[in-house]
Coordinates of C-alpha atoms in Angstrom, one line a residue:
X140 CA -75.0 -76.5 18.3
X141 CA -76.4 -74.6 15.0
X142 CA -72.9 -74.6 13.7
X143 CA -72.6 -78.5 14.7
X144 CA -75.8 -78.6 12.7
X145 CA -75.0 -76.9 9.7
X146 CA -71.8 -78.7 9.4
X147 CA -73.5 -81.8 9.5
X148 CA -75.9 -81.0 6.3
X149 CA -73.1 -79.5 4.5
X150 CA -70.8 -82.6 4.8
X151 CA -74.0 -84.7 4.1
X152 CA -75.1 -82.6 1.1
X153 CA -71.1 -82.8 -0.3
X154 CA -71.1 -86.5 -0.1
X155 CA -73.9 -86.7 -2.7
X156 CA -72.1 -85.6 -5.7
X157 CA -71.3 -88.0 -8.3
X158 CA -68.3 -88.3 -10.7
X159 CA -68.7 -88.0 -14.4
X160 CA -67.6 -90.9 -16.2
X161 CA -66.4 -90.2 -19.6
X162 CA -68.0 -91.6 -22.6
X163 CA -66.3 -94.4 -24.1
X164 CA -65.6 -94.5 -28.0
X165 CA -66.0 -97.8 -29.9
X166 CA -62.8 -98.3 -31.5
X167 CA -62.4 -100.0 -34.6
X168 CA -59.3 -102.5 -34.7
X169 CA -58.1 -103.7 -37.6
X170 CA -57.1 -107.4 -36.3
X171 CA -59.4 -109.9 -33.7
X172 CA -57.1 -110.8 -31.1
X173 CA -56.7 -114.5 -31.0
X174 CA -56.7 -114.4 -26.9
X175 CA -59.8 -113.7 -24.5
X176 CA -61.6 -110.5 -26.0
X177 CA -62.3 -109.6 -22.3
X178 CA -58.7 -109.3 -21.4
X179 CA -58.0 -105.6 -21.2
X180 CA -54.3 -104.0 -20.3
X181 CA -53.8 -100.0 -20.2
X182 CA -55.4 -97.7 -22.5
X183 CA -57.5 -99.6 -25.4
X184 CA -56.0 -96.4 -28.1
X185 CA -52.5 -97.3 -27.2
X186 CA -53.5 -101.1 -28.4
X187 CA -55.1 -99.5 -31.5
X188 CA -52.1 -97.3 -32.5
X189 CA -49.6 -100.6 -32.4
X190 CA -52.2 -102.8 -34.4
X191 CA -52.2 -99.8 -37.1
X192 CA -48.4 -99.5 -37.0
X193 CA -48.3 -103.6 -37.4
X194 CA -50.9 -103.3 -40.3
X195 CA -48.9 -100.7 -41.9
X196 CA -45.7 -102.6 -41.8
X197 CA -47.5 -105.8 -43.3
X198 CA -49.0 -103.9 -46.1
X199 CA -45.6 -102.7 -46.9
X200 CA -46.1 -98.7 -46.6
X201 CA -42.9 -98.2 -44.8
X202 CA -43.1 -94.4 -45.6
X203 CA -46.1 -94.2 -43.6
X204 CA -44.6 -95.6 -40.4
X205 CA -42.8 -92.6 -39.3
X206 CA -46.4 -91.5 -38.3
X207 CA -46.6 -93.8 -35.5
X208 CA -42.7 -93.8 -34.7
X209 CA -41.6 -90.7 -32.5
X210 CA -37.9 -89.9 -31.6
X211 CA -39.2 -88.9 -27.9
X212 CA -39.9 -91.7 -25.7
X213 CA -42.4 -91.4 -22.7
X214 CA -42.4 -93.3 -20.2
X215 CA -45.3 -94.0 -17.5
X216 CA -44.1 -95.9 -14.4
X217 CA -46.9 -95.6 -12.0

């Protein structure tokens, strides 16, 4: 009986743990979206990377494009 009681207490205590949330950082995007501002897809840091690539191309800084492009492709299918 004591073992069941201790097991029950252990289960109830373990259910009280909370997960830590990662702090969100404010990203400075070079372009304002023309679509809905609250629409999100995927990681916003990846959106920032593509916007910086686009801005670099529009500014004519073609030698800096290699900072954004890699010769390796990684796909996430999940």
